[in-house]
PDB file of C-alpha atoms in Angstrom:
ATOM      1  CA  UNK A   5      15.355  18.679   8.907  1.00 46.00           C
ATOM      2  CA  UNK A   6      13.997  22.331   9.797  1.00 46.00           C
ATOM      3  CA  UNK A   7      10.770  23.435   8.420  1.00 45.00           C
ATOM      4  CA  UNK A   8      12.999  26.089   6.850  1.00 45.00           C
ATOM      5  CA  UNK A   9      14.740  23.345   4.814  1.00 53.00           C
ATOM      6  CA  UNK A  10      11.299  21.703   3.690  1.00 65.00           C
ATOM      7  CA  UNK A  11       9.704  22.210   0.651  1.00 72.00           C
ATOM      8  CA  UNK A  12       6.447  24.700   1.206  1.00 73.00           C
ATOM      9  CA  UNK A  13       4.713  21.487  -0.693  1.00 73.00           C
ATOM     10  CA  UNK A  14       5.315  19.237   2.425  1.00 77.00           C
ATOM     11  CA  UNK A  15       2.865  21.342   4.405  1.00 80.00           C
ATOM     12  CA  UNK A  16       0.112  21.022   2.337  1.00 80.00           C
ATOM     13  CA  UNK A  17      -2.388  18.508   0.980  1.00 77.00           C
ATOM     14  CA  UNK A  18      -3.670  16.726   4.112  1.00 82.00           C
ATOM     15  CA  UNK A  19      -6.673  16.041   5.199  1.00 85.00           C
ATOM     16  CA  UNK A  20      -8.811  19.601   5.662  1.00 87.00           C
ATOM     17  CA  UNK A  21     -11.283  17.819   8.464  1.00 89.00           C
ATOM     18  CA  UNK A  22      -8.832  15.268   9.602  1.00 90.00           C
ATOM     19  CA  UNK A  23     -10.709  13.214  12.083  1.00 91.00           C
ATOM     20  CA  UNK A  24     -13.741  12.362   9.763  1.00 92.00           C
ATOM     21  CA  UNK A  25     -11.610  12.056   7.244  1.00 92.00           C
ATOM     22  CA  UNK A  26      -9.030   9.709   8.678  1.00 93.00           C
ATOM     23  CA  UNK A  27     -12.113   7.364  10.178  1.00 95.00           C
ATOM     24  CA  UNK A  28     -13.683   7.190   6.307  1.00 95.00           C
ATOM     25  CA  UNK A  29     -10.216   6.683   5.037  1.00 96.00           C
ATOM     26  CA  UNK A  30      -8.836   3.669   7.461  1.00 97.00           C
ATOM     27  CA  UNK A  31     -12.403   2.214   7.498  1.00 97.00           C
ATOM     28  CA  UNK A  32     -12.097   2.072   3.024  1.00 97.00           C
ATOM     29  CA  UNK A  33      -8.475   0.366   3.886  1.00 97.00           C
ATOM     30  CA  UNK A  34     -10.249  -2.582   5.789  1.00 97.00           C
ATOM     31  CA  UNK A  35     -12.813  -2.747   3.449  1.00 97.00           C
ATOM     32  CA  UNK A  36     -10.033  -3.421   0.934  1.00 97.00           C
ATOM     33  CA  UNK A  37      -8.239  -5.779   2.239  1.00 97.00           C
ATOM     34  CA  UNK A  38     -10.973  -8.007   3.898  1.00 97.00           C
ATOM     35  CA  UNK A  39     -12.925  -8.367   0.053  1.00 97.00           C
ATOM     36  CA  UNK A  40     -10.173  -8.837  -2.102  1.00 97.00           C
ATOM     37  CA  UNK A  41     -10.757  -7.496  -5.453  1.00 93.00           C
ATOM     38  CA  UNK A  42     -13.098  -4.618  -4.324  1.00 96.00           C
ATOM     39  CA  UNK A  43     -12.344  -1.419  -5.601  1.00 97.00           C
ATOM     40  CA  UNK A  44     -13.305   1.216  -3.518  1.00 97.00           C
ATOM     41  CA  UNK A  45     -12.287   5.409  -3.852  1.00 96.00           C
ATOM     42  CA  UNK A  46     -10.924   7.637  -1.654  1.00 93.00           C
ATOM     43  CA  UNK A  47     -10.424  10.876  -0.819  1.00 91.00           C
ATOM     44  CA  UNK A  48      -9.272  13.726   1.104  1.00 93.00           C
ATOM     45  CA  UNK A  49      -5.242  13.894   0.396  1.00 93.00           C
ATOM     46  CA  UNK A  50      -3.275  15.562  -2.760  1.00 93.00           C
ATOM     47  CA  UNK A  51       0.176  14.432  -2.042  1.00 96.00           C
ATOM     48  CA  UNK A  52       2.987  15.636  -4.444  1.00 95.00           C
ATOM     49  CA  UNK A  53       3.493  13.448  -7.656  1.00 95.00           C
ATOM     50  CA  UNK A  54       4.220  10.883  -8.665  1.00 97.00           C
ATOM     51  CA  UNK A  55       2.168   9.991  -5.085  1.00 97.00           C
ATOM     52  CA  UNK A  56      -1.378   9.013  -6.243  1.00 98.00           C
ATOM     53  CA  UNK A  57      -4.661  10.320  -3.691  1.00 97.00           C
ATOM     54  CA  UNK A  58      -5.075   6.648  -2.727  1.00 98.00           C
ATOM     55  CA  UNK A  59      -1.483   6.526  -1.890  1.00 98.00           C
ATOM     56  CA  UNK A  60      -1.684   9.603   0.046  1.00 97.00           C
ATOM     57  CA  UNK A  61      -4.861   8.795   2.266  1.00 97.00           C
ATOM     58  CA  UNK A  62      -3.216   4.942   2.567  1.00 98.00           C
ATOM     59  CA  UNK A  63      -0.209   6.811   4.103  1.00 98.00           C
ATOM     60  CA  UNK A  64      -1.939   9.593   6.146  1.00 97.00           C
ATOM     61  CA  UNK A  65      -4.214   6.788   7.686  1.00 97.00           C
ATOM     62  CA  UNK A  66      -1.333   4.398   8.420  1.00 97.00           C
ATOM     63  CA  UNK A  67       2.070   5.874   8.548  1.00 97.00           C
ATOM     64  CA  UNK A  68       3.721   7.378  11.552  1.00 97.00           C
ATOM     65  CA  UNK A  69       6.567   7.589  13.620  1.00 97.00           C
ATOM     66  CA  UNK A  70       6.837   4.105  14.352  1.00 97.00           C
ATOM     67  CA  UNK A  71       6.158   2.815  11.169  1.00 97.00           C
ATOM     68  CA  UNK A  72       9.442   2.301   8.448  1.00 98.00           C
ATOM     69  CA  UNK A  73       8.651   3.522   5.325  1.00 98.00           C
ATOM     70  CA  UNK A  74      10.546   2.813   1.994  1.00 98.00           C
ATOM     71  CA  UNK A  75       9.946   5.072  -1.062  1.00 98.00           C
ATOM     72  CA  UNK A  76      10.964   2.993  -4.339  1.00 98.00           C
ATOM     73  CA  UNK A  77      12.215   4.494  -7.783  1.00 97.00           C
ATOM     74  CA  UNK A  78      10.189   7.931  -8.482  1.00 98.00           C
ATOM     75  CA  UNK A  79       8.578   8.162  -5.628  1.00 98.00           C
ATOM     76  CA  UNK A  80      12.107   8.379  -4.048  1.00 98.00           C
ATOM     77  CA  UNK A  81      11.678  12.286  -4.574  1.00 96.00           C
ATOM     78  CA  UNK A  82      12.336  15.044  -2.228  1.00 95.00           C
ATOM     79  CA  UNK A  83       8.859  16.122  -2.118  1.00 94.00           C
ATOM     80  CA  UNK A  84       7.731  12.999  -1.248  1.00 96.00           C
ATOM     81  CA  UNK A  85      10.268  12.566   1.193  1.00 96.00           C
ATOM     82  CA  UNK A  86       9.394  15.907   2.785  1.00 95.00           C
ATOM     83  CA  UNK A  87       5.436  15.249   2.785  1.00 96.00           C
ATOM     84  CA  UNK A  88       6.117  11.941   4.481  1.00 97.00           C
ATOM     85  CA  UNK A  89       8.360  13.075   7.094  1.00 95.00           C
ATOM     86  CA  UNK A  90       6.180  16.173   7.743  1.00 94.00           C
ATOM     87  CA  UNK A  91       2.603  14.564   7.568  1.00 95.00           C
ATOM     88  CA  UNK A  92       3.481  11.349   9.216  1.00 96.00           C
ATOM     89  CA  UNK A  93       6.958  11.192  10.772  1.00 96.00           C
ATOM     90  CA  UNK A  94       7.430   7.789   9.460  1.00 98.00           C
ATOM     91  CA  UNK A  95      10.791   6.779   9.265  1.00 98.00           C
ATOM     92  CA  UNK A  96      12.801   6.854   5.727  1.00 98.00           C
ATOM     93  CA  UNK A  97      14.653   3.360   5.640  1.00 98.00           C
ATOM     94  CA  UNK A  98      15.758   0.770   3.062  1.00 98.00           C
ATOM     95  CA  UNK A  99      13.674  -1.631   1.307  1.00 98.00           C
ATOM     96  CA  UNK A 100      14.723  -4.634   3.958  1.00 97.00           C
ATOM     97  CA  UNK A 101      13.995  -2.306   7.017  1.00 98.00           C
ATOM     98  CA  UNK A 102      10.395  -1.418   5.886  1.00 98.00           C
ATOM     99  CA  UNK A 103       7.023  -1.901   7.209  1.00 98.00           C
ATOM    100  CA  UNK A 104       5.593  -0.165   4.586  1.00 98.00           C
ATOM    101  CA  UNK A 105       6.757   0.431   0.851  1.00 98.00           C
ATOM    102  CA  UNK A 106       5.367   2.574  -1.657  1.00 98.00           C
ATOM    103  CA  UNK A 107       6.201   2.673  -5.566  1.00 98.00           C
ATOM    104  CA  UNK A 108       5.385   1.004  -8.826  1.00 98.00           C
ATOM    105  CA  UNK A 109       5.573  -2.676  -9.105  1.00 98.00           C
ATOM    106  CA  UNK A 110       8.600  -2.161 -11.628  1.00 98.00           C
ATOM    107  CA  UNK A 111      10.169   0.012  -8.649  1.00 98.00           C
ATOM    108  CA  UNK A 112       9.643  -2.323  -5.959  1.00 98.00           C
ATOM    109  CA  UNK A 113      10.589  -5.689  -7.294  1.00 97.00           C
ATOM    110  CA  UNK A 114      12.182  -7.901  -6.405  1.00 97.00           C
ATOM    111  CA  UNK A 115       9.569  -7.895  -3.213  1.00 97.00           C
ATOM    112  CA  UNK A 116      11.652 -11.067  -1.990  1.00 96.00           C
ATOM    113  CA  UNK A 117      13.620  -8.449  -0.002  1.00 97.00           C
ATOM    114  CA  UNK A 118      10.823  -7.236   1.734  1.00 98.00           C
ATOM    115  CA  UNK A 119       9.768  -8.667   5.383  1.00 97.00           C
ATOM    116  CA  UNK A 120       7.517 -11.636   5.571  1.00 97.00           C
ATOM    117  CA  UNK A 121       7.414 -11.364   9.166  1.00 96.00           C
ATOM    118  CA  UNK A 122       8.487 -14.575  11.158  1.00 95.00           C
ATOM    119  CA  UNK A 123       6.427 -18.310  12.465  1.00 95.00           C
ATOM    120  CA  UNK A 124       6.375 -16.417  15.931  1.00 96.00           C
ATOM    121  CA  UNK A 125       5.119 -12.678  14.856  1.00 95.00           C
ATOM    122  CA  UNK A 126       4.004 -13.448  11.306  1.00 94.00           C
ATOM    123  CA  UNK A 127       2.255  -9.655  11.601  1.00 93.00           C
ATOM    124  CA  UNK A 128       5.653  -8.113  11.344  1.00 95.00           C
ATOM    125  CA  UNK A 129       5.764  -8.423   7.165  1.00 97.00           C
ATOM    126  CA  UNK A 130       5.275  -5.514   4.912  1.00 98.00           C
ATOM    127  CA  UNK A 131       2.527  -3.786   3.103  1.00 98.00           C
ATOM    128  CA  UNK A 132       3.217  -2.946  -0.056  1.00 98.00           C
ATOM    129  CA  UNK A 133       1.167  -0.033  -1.609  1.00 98.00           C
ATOM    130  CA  UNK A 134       1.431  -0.179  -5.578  1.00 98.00           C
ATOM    131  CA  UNK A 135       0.960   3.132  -7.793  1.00 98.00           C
ATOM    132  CA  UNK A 136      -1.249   1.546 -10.752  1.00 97.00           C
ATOM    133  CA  UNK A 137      -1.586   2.803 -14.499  1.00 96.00           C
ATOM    134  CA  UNK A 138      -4.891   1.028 -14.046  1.00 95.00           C
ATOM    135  CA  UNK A 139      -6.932  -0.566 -11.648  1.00 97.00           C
ATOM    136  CA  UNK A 140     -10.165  -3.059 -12.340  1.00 97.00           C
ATOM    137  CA  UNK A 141     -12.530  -5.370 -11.407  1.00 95.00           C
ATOM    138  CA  UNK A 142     -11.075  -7.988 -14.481  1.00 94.00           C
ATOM    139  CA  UNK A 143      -8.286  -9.797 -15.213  1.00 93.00           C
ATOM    140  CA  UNK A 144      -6.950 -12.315 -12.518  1.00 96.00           C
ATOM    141  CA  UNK A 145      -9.191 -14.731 -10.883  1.00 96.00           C
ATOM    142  CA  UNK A 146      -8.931 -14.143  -6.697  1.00 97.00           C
ATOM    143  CA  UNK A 147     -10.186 -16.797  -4.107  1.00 97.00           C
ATOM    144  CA  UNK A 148     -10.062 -17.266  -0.416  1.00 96.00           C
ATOM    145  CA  UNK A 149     -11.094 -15.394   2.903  1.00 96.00           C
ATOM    146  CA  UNK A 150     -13.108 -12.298   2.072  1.00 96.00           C
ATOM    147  CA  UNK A 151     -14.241 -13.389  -1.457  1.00 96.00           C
ATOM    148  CA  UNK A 152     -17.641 -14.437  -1.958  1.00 94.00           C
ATOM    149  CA  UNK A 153     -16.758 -17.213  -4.794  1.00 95.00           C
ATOM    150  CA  UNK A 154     -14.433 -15.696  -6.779  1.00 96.00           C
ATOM    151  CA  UNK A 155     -13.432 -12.519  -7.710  1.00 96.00           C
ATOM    152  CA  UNK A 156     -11.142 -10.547 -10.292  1.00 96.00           C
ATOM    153  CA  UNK A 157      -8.449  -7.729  -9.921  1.00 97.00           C
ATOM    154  CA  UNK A 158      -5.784  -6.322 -12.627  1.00 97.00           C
ATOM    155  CA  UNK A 159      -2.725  -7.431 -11.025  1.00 97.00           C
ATOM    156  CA  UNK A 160       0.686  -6.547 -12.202  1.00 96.00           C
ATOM    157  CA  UNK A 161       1.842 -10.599 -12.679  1.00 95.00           C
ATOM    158  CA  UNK A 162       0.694 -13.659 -10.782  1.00 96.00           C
ATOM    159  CA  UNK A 163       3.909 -15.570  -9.872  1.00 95.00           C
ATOM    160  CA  UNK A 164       4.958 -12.947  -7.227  1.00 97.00           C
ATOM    161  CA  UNK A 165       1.313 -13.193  -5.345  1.00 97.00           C
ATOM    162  CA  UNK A 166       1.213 -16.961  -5.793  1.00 96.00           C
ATOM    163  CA  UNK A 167       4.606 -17.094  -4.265  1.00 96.00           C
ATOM    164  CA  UNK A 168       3.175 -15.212  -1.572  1.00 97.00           C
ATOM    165  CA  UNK A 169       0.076 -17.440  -0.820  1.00 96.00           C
ATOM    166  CA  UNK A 170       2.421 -20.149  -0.099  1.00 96.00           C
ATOM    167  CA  UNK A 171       4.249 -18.512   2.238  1.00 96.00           C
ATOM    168  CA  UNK A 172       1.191 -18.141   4.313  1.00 96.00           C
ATOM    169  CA  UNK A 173       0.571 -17.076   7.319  1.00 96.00           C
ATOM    170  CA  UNK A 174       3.880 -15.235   6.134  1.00 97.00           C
ATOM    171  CA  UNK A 175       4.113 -12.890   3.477  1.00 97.00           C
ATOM    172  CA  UNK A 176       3.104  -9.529   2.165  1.00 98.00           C
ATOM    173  CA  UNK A 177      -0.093  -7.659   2.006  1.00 98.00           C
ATOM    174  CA  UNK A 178      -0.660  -5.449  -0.745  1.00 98.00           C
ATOM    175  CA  UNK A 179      -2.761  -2.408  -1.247  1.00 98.00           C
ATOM    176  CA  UNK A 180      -3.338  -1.114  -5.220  1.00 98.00           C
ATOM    177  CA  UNK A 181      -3.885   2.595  -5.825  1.00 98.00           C
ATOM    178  CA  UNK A 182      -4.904   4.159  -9.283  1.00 98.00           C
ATOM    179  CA  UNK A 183      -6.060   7.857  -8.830  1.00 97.00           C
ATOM    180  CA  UNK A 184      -8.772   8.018  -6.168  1.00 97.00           C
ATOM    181  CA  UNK A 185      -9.259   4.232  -6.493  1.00 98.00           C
ATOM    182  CA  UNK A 186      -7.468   1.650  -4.397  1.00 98.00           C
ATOM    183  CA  UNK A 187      -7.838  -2.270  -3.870  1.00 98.00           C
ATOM    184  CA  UNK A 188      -6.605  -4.751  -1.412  1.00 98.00           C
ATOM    185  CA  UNK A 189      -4.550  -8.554  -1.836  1.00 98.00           C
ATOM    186  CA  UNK A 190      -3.943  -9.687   1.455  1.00 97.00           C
ATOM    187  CA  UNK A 191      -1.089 -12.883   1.528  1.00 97.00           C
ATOM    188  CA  UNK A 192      -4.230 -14.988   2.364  1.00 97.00           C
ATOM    189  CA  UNK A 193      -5.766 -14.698  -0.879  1.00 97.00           C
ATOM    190  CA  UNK A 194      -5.510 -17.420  -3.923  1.00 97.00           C
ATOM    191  CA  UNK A 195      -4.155 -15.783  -7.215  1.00 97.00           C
ATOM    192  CA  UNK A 196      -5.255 -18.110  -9.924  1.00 92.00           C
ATOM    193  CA  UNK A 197      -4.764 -17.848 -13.602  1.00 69.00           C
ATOM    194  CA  UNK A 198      -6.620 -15.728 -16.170  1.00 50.00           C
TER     195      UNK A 198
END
């Protein structure tokens, strides 16, 4: 694809002061996913819609050319396709293929055909980052590694995530993004009942 051929939009809505920007953005990813259930906001990208900020500082922070990418339901959109391929370089590919995946839970279930990695490289599984309606501190009850007690998150269901768990140290990871807000549930974590 030329830059001729790209949408104008593609170029624009990085970060403006990239370095400081990238370090506050990757260092609000880890903070995520090691204390499940923390919500924490970021900032710095405006990536076309239906792409949320969160979305677009999880991707400028972790995408790049060696990194798969698949872009479920709407956010299978040539804009987003152009701003990924121009601000990252990460490769397009289908759901199986993917490191990373980025949609609406609706969009990217079933997530049994995303990677789980494998008993010998168990960090090759996915992360899936989920475009919320809504995003809080209530709801499901979260235990395990990171959580001090217990903790709560709005999650989309709780069979899928409980599945997960018991696939550990396989699995998914999953990052939650709602506006500026996003949330981590690393495959580690316990997803109990309401």
């Amino acid at each position: 694809m030329t830059a001729l051929s790209m949408n104008a939009e593609a170029m624009t809505g990085s970060f403006t002061d990239a370095p400081v920007q990238a370090a506050h953005g990757f260092r609000a990813v880890l903070r995520a996913l090691s204390q499940p259930g923390e919500i924490v906001t970021l900032s710095g990208a405006t990536p076309p819609a239906p792409m949320s900020p969160a979305a677009g500082v999880v991707a400028l922070v972790l995408l790049d050319g060696t990194t798969p990418v698949h872009l479920a339901g709407a956010h299978d959109c040539p804009a987003l396709r152009d701003w990924i391929t121009f601000q990252t370089g990460a490769p397009l590919v289908a759901a199986e293929a993917a490191m990373f995946a980025i949609g609406t839970w609706q969009a990217l279930t079933p997530v049994t055909r995303f990677a789980i990695g494998t008993p010998e490289y168990p960090d090759r599984a996915a992360t899936l980052i989920v475009e919320s309606d809504h995003l809080t501190a209530e709801g499901t009850t979260l235990r395990g590694p990171g959580i001090d007690g217990s903790a709560q998150l709005s999650l989309p269901e709780t069979g899928a995530f409980r599945a997960n768990r018991a696939l550990f140290p396989l699995g998914f990871d999953t990052l939650f993004c709602c506006g500026d807000q996003l949330a981590g549930l690393p495959r580690s974590t316990i997803v109990e009942g309401r």
